[in-house]
Every structure is written in C-alpha cells, then in structure tokens.
PDB file of C-alpha atoms in Angstrom:
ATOM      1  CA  UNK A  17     101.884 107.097 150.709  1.00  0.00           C
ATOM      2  CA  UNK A  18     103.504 110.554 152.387  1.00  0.00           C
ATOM      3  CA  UNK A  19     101.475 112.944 153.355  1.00  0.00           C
ATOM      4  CA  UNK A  20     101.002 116.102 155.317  1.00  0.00           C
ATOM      5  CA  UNK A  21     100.728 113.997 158.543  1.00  0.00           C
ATOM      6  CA  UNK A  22     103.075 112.010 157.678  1.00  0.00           C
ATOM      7  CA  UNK A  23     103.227 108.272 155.588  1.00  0.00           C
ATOM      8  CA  UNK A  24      99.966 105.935 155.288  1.00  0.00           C
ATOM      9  CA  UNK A  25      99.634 102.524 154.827  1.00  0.00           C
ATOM     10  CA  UNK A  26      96.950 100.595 153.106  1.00  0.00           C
ATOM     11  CA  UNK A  27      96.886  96.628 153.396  1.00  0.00           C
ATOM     12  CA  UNK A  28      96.722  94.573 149.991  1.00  0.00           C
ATOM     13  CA  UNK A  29      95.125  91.527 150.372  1.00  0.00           C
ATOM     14  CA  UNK A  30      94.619  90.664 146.598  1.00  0.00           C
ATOM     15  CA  UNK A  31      94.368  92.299 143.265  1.00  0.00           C
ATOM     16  CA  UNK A  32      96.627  95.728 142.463  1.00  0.00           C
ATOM     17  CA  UNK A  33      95.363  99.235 141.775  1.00  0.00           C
ATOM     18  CA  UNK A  34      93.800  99.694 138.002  1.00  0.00           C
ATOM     19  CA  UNK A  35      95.897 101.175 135.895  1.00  0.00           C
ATOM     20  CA  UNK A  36      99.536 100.489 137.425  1.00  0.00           C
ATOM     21  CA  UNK A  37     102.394 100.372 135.759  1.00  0.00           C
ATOM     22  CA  UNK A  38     103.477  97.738 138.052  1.00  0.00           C
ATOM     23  CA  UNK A  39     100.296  95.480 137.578  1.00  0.00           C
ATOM     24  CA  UNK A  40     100.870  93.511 134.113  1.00  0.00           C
ATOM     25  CA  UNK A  41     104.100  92.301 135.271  1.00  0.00           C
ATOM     26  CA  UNK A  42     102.444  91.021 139.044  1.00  0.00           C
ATOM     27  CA  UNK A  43      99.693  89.550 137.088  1.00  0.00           C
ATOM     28  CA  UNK A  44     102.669  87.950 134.515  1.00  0.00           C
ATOM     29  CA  UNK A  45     104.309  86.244 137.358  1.00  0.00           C
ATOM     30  CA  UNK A  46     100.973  85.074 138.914  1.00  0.00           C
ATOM     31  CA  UNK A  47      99.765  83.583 135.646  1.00  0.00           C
ATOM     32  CA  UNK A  48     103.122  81.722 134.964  1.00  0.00           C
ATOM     33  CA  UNK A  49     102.461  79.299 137.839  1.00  0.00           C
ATOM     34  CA  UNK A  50      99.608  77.576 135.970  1.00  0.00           C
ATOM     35  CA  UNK A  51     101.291  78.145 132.470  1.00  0.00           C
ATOM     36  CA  UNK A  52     104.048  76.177 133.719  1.00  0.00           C
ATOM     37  CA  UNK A  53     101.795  73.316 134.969  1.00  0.00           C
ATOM     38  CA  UNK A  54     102.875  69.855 132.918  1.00  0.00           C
ATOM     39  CA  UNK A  55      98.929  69.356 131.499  1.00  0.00           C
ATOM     40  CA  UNK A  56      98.278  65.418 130.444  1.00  0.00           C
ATOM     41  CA  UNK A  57      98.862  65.208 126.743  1.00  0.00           C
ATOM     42  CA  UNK A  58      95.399  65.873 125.390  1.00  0.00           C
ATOM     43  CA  UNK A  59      95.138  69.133 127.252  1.00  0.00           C
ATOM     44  CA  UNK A  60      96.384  71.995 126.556  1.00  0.00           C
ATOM     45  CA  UNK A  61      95.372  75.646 128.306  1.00  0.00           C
ATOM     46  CA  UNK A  62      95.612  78.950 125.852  1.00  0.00           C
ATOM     47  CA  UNK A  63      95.577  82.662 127.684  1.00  0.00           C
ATOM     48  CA  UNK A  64      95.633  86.373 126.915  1.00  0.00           C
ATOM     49  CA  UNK A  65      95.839  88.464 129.300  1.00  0.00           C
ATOM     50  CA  UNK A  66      92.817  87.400 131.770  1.00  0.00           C
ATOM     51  CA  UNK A  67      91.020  85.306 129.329  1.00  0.00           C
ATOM     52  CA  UNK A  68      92.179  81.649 129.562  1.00  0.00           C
ATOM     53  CA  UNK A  69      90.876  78.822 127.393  1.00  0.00           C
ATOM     54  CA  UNK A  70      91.195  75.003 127.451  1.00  0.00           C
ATOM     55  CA  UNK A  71      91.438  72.608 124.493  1.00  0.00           C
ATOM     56  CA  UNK A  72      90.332  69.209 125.406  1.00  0.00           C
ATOM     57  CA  UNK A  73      90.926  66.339 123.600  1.00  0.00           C
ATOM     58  CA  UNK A  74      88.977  63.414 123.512  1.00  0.00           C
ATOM     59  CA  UNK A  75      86.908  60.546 121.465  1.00  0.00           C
ATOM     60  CA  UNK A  76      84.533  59.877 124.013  1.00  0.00           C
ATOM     61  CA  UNK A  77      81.887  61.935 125.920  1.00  0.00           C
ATOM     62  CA  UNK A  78      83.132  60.176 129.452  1.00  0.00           C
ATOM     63  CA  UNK A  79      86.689  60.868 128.965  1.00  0.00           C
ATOM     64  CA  UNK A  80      86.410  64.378 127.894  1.00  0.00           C
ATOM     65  CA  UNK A  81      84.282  65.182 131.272  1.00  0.00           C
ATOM     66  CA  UNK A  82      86.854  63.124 132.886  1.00  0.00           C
ATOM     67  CA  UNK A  83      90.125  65.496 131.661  1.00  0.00           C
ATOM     68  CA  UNK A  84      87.765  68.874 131.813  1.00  0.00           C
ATOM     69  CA  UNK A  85      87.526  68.130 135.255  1.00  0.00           C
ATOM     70  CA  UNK A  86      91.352  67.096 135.925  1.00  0.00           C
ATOM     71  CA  UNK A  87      91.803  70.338 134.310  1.00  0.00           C
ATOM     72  CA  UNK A  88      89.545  72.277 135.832  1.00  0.00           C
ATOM     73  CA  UNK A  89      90.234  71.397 139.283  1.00  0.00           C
ATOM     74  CA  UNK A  90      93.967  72.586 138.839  1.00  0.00           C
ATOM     75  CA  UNK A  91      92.758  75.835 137.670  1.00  0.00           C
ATOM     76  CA  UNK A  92      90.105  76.238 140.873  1.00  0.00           C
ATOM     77  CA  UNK A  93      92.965  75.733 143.236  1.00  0.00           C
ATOM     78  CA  UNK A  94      95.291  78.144 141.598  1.00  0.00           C
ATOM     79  CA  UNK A  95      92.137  80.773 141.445  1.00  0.00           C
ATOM     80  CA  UNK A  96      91.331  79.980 144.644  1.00  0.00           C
ATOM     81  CA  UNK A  97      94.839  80.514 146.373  1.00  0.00           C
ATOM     82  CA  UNK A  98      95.546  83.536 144.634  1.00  0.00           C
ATOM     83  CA  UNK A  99      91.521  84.952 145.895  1.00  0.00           C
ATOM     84  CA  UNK A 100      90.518  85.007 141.621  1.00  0.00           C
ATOM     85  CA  UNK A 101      87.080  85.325 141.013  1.00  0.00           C
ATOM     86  CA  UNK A 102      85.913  83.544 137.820  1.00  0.00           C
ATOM     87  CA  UNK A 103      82.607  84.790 136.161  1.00  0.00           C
ATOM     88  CA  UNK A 104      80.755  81.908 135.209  1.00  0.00           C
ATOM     89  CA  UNK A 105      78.213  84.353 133.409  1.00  0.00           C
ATOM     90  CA  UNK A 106      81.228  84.323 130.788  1.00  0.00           C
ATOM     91  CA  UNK A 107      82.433  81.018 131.065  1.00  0.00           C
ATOM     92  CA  UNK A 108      81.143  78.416 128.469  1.00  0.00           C
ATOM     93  CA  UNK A 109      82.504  75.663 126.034  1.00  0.00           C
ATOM     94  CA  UNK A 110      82.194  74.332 122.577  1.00  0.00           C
ATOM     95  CA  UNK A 111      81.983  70.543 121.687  1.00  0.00           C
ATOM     96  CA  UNK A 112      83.452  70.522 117.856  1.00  0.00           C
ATOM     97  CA  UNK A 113      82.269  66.715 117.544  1.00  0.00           C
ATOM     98  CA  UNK A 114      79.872  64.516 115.901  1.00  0.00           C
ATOM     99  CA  UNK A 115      78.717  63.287 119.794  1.00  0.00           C
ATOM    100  CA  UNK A 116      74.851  64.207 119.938  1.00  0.00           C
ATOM    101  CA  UNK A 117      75.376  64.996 123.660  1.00  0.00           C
ATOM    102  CA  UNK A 118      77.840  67.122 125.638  1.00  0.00           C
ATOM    103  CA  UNK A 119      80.004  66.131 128.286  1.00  0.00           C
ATOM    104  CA  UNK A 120      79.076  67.738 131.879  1.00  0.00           C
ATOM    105  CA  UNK A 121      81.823  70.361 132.584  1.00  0.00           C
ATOM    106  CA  UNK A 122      81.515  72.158 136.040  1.00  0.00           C
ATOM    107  CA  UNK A 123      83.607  74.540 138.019  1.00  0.00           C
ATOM    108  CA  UNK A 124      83.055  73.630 141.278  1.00  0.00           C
ATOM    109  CA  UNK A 125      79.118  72.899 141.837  1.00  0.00           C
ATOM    110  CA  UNK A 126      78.310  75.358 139.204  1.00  0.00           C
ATOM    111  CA  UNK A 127      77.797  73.637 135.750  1.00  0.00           C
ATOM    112  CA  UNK A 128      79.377  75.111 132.604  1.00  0.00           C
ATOM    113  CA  UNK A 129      76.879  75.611 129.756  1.00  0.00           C
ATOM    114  CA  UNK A 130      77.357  74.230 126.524  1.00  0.00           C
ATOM    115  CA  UNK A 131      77.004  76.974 123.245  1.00  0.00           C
ATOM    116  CA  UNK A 132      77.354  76.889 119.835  1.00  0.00           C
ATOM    117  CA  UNK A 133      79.539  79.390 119.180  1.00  0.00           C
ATOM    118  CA  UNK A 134      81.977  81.492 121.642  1.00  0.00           C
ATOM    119  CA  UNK A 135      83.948  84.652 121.408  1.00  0.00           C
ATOM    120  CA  UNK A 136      87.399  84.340 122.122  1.00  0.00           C
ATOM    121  CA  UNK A 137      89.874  87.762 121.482  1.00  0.00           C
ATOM    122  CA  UNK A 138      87.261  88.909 119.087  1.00  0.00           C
ATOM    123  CA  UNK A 139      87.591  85.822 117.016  1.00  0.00           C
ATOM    124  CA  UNK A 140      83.576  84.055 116.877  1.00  0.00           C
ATOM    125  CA  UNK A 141      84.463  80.278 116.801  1.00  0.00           C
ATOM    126  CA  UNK A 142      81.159  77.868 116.017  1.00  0.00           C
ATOM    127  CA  UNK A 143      80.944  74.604 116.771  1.00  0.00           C
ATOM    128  CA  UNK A 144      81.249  73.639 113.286  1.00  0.00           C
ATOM    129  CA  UNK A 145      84.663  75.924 112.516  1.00  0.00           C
ATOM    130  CA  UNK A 146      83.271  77.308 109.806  1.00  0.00           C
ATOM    131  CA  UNK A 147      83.915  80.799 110.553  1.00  0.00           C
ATOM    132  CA  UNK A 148      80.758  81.873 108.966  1.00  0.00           C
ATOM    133  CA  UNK A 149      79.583  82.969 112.487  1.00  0.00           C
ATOM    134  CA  UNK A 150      82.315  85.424 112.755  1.00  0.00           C
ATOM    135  CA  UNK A 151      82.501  87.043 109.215  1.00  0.00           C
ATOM    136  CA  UNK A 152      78.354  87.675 110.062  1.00  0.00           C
ATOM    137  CA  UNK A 153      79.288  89.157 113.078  1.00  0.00           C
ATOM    138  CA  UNK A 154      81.713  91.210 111.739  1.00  0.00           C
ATOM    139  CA  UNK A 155      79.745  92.389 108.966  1.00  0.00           C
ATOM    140  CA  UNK A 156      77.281  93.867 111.536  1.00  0.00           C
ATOM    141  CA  UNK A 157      79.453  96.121 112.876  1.00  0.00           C
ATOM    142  CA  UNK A 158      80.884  97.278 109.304  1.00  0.00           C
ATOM    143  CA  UNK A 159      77.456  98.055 108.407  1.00  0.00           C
ATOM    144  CA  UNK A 160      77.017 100.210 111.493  1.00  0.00           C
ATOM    145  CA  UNK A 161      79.970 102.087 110.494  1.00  0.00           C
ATOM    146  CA  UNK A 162      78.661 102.227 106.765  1.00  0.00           C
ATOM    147  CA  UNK A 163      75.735 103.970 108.258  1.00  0.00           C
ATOM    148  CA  UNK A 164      77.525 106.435 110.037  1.00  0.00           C
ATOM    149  CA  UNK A 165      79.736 106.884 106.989  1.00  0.00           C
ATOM    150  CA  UNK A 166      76.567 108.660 105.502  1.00  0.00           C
ATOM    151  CA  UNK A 167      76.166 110.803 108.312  1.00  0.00           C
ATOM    152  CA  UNK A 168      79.126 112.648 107.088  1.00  0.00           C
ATOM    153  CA  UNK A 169      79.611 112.503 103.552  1.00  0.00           C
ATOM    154  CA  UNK A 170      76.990 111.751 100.548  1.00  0.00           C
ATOM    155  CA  UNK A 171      77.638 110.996  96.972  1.00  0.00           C
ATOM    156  CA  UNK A 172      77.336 114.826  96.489  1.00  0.00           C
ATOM    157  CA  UNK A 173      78.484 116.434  99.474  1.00  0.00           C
ATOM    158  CA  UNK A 174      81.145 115.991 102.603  1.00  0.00           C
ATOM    159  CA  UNK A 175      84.797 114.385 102.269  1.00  0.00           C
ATOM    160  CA  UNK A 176      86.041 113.103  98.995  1.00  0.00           C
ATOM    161  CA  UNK A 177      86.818 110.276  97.759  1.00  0.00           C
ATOM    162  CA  UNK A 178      90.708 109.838  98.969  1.00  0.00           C
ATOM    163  CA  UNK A 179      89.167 110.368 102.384  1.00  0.00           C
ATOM    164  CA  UNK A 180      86.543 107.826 101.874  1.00  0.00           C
ATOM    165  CA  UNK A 181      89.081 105.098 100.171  1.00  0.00           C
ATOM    166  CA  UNK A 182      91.324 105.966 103.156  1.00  0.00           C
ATOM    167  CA  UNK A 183      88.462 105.413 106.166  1.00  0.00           C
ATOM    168  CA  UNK A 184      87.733 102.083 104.389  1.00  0.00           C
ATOM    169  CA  UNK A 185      91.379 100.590 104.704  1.00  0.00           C
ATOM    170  CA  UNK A 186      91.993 101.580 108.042  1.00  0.00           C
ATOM    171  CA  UNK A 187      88.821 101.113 109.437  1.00  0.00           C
ATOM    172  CA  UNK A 188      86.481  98.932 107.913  1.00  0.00           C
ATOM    173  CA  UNK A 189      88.799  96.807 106.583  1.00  0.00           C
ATOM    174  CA  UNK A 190      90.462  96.387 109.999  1.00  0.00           C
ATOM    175  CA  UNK A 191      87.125  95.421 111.039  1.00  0.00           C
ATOM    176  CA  UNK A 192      86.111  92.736 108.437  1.00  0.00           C
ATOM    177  CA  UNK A 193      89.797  91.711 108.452  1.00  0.00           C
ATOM    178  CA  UNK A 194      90.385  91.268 111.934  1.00  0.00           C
ATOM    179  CA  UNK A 195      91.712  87.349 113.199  1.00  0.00           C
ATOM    180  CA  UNK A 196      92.342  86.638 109.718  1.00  0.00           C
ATOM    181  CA  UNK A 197      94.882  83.921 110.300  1.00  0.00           C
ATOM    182  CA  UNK A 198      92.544  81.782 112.328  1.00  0.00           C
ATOM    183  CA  UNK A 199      90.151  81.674 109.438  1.00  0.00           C
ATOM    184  CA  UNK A 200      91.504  83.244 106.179  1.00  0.00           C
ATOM    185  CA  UNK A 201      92.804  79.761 104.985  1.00  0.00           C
ATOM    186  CA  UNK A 202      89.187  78.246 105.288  1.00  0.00           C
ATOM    187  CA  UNK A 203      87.194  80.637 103.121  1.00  0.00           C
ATOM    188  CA  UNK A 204      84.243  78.934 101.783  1.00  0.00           C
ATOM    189  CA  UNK A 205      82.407  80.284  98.627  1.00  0.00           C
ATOM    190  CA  UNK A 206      79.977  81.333 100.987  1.00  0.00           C
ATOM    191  CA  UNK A 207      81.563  83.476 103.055  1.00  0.00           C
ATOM    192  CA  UNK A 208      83.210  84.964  99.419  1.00  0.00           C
ATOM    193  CA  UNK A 209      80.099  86.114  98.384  1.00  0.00           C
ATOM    194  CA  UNK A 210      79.053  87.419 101.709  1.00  0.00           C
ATOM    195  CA  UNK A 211      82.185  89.659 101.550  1.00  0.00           C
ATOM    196  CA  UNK A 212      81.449  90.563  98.379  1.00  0.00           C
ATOM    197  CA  UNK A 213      78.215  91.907  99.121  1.00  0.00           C
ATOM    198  CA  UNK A 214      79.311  94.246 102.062  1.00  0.00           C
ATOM    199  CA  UNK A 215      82.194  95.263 100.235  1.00  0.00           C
ATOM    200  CA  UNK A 216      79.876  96.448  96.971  1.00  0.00           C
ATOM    201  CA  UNK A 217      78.405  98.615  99.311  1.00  0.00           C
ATOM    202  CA  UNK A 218      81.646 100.448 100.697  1.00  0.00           C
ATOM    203  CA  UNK A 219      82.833 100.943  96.807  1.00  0.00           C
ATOM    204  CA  UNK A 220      79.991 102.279  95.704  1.00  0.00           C
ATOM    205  CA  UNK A 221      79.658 105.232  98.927  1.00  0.00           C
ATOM    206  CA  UNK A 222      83.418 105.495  97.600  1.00  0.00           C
ATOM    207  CA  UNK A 223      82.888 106.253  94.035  1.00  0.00           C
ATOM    208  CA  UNK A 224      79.449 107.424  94.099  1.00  0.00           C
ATOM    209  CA  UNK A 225      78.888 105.059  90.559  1.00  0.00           C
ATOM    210  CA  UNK A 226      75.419 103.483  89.778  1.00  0.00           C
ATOM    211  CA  UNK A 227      73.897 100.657  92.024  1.00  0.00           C
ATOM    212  CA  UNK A 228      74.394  98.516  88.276  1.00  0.00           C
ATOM    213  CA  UNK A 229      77.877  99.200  88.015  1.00  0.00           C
ATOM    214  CA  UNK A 230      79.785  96.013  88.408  1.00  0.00           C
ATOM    215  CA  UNK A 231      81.738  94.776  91.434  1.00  0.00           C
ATOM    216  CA  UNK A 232      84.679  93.884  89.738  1.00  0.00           C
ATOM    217  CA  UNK A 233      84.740  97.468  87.655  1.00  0.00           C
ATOM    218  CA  UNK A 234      84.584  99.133  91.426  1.00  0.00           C
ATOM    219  CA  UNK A 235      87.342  97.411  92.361  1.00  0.00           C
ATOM    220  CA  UNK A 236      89.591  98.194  89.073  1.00  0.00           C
ATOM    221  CA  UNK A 237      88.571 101.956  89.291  1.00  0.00           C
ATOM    222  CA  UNK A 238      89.161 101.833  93.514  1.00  0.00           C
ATOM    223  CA  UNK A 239      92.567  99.930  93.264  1.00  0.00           C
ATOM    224  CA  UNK A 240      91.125  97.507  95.992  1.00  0.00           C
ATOM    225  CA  UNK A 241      91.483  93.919  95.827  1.00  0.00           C
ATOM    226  CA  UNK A 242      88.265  91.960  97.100  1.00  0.00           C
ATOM    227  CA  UNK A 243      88.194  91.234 100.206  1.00  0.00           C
ATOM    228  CA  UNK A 244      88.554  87.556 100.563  1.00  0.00           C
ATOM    229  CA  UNK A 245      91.977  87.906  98.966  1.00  0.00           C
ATOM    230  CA  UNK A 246      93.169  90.783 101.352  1.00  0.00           C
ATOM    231  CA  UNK A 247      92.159  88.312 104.133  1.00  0.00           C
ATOM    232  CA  UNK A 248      94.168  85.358 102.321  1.00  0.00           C
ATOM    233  CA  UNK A 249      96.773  87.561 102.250  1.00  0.00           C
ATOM    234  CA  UNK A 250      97.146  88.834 105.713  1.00  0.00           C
ATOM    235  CA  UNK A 251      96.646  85.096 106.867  1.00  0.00           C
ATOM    236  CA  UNK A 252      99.347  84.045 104.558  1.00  0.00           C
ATOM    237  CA  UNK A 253     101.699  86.701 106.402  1.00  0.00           C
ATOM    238  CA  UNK A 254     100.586  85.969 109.612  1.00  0.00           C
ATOM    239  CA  UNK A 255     101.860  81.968 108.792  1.00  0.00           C
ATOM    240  CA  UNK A 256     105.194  82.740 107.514  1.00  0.00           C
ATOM    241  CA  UNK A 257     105.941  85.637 110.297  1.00  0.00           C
ATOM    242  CA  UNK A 258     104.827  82.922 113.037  1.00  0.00           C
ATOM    243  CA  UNK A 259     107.145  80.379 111.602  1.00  0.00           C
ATOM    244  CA  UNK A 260     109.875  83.141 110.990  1.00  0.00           C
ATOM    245  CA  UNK A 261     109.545  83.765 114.597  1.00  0.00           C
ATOM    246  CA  UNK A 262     109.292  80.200 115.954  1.00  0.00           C
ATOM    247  CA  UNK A 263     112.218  78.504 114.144  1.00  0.00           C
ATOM    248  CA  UNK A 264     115.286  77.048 116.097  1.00  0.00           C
ATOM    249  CA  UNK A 265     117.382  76.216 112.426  1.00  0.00           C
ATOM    250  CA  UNK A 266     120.553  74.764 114.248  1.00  0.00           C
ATOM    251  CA  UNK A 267     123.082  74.350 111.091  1.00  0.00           C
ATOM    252  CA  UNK A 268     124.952  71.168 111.253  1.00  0.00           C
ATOM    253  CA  UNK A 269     127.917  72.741 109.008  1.00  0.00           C
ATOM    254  CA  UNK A 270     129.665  76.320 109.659  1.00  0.00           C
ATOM    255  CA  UNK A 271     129.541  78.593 106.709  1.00  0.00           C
ATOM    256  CA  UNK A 272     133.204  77.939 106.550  1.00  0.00           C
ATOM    257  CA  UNK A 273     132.731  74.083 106.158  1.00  0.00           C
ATOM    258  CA  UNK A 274     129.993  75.061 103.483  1.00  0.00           C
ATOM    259  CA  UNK A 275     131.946  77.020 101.724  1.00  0.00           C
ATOM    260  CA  UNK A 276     134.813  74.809 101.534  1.00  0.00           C
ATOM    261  CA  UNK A 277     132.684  71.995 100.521  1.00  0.00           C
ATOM    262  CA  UNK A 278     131.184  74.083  97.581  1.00  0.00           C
ATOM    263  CA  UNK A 279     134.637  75.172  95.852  1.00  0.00           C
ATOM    264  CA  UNK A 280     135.794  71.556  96.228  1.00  0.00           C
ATOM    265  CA  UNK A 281     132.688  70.336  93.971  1.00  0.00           C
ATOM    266  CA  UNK A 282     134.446  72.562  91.534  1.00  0.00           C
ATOM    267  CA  UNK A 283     137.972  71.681  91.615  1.00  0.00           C
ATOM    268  CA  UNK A 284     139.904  70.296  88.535  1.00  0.00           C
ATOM    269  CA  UNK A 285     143.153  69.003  87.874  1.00  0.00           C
ATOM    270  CA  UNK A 286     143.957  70.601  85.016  1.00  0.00           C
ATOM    271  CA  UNK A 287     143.338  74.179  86.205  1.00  0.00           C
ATOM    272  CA  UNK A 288     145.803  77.015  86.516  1.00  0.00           C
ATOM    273  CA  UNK A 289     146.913  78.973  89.146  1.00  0.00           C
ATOM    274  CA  UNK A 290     147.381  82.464  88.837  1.00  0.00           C
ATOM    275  CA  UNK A 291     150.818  82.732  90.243  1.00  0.00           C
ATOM    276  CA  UNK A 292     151.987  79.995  87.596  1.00  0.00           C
ATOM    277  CA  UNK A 293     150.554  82.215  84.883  1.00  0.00           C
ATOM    278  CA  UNK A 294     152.716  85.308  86.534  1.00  0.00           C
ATOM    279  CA  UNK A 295     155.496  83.265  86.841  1.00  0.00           C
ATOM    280  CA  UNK A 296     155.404  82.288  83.289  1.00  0.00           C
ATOM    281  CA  UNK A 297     154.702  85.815  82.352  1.00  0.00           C
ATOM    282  CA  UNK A 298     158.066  86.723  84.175  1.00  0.00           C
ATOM    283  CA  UNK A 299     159.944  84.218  81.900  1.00  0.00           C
ATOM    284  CA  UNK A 300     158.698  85.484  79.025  1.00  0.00           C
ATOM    285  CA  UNK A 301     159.781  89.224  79.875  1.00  0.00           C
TER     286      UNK A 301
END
C-alpha cells in the first residue's frame, strides 16, 4: 500500500481481506483442488461457496464409517494445508436409513453428531426426506412477516390491496417457495393442507373478506393459484431448465443429410418437373 512515507507491506499467511473483489476467484481456485479429487464411487462431495457436504453411500453401518472416514481424511489434509478452520459447532450428518444405529463419523478426534434434520442452503432436509420439516420452518418465518404485515396496513386502513397482492408474490411467496425443486415433486397431502392454511391467512389480510369465506373463492377473486401448485410449478421449471442446461445432444446426421433424407421419403416416379411443364408450355405457344 503507498503512502505518505512511502509503500507498506503486510504479510498474508492465509485467508484474503473481506470483501475483495479478488477473493471469490482465490477461494475458486483453492476449492477446485478437492473438487477435482477422483472420490470412490459411493461418495460424492456437494459445495456452495464455503459450505461443503458429503453423500455417503452405503448398506451397512461399518462400511459407511469406513468411506466417511476415507472421505473425511482427504478433506482434513486439504483444510489443513491450506490453514482452514472447520467449525464443528456446524458440522453434523443425517443417516436416511432403516439402521437403528449411526455410524461413528469424526473429524479428527472430534466426533460428528448425528441429527435428524440439517439445514443445507436454506433447504431443511429430515432424515426421513419428507420435507415436512422445511415447509414448517418456512411457515414460521411467513407468519412473522404476516404479523408485521399488520403493523402497516389493516382491513380498513394503510396500503391497498394491489400493494398487499404484490408484497405476497414477491415476498412471502419467495419465502414459502424457496428450494422448491428439491421438494416440490414430493408434496404429500399433508404438507397441501399445511400450505393451505398459511396461505388462507395471507388472502384474507389481502381482501379483507370474512374468516367463512372459502379458500378456493379467495383464490378466484385474488387470481392466485394455491400454493402447492406454484411450488409444482417452479420445480417443474427448475427440471427442464437443469436438463436444458446439462444436455450434450451430439446429432449423428447434419441437417443437410436430414433434409435430404426427408424429401427422398417423398419422391415419386411419376412426378413432374417444373421445367418440363415450361418446356411444354413453350411448345404450345
């Protein structure tokens, strides 16, 4: 750095400065070394950003400790040459199996403890992938923001009701809606009816109708579609965008070939040609 008295150094032994411009792209090419590591075959290591997550595949409870700590051990020695602290205080796992016992997964001496449920990118994942977890979660925080809704607008008073229509799609919605397409294709009717009942309660602060009027008559007079199908539908985009983006279609046949294999399908041998029928025209003349 330059200053009055001229430049000053600082050493950096690890890390980079908060905030830098330069620092996602140092922490890209740090991160690709264990990316790039050939895993065995049932494990396979997820990340975003700083948060990095193992799958672990096994039928046993010996031989998933066993590949845990194969895969755990890589990881400590790339932490540990690049001076990466991991918090353990964050660090647990999830055991979606039938096994009435856990494997024992430790990072280092320290041992791992086993939860029923996790929080991964926002996304609540129980041990039974049920997903009910998250949409409870979730519903928590869009009743906190229902409550400060009320703090600003009443069914007499405050912003109308474009506003409040508008404040529920972009926010609430967003909220209730978020990670749909790692768990909008496994709705149950249970988690329906769960949406249903915290999105009665966002229709009726939007119309200001009776507490008897029906859900469904909300909806019609609201133009909103329940929310289970909003989430069904943003999954289903999410799917067809991922494979959209993830496709290597290699044609076997130029469009050329194609083409010429089409108008020979249609061929005849009886068929005229258009400069016989001007030659014949010419004749007649």
């Amino acid at each position: 750095m330059q200053t009055s008295e001229g430049p000053v150094f600082w050493e950096q032994t690890q890390g980079c400065p908060e905030g830098s411009c330069s620092g996602p792209s140092f922490w890209n090419i740090m991160a690709d070394e264990i990316l790039s590591v050939q895993w065995p075959q049932r494990v396979h290591l997820q990340a975003f950003s700083n948060d990095f997550a193992f799958i672990v595949t096994d039928n046993t409870r010996e031989g998933s400790r066993r590949l845990s700590k194969l895969a755990l051990d890589k990881f400590k020695d790339w932490a540990d040459k690049n001076k990466l602290h991991v918090t353990m205080e964050k660090s647990n796992y999830v055991l979606f199996s039938k096994l009435v016992r856990g494997p024992t997964i430790k990072w280092g001496n320290q041992s791992i403890s086993p939860k029923k449920h996790l929080k991964y990118l926002g996304v609540t994942i129980d041990h039974k992938l049920s997903s009910l977890p998250h949409v409870i979660e979730q519903g928590k925080r869009a009743m906190d923001q229902y409550q400060n809704l009320w703090r600003i607008a009443g069914k007499t008073w405050g912003i109308n009701e474009n506003i409040r229509r508008l404040l529920h799609k972009t926010v609430i919605e967003r909220t209730l809606c978020h990670g749909s397409a790692a768990w909008g294709h496994n709705m149950t009717s249970r988690i329906q009816k769960r949406l249903d009942s915290i999105h009665r309660l966002f229709l009726l602060y939007i119309t200001g109708a009776y507490r008897t009027t029906p859900t469904t008559a909300l909806q019609v007079v609201t133009g909103l579609q329940p929310l289970h199908l909003q989430i069904h539908q943003e999954a289903t985009y999410a799917r067809v965008a991922r494979a959209r983006s993830s496709s290597n279609f290699s044609p076997l046949y130029s469009a050329q070939q194609i083409t010429r294999a089409k108008a020979a399908e249609f061929t005849f041998t009886s068929q005229i040609s258009f400069s016989t029928i001007k030659f014949n025209l010419q004749k007649i003349t």
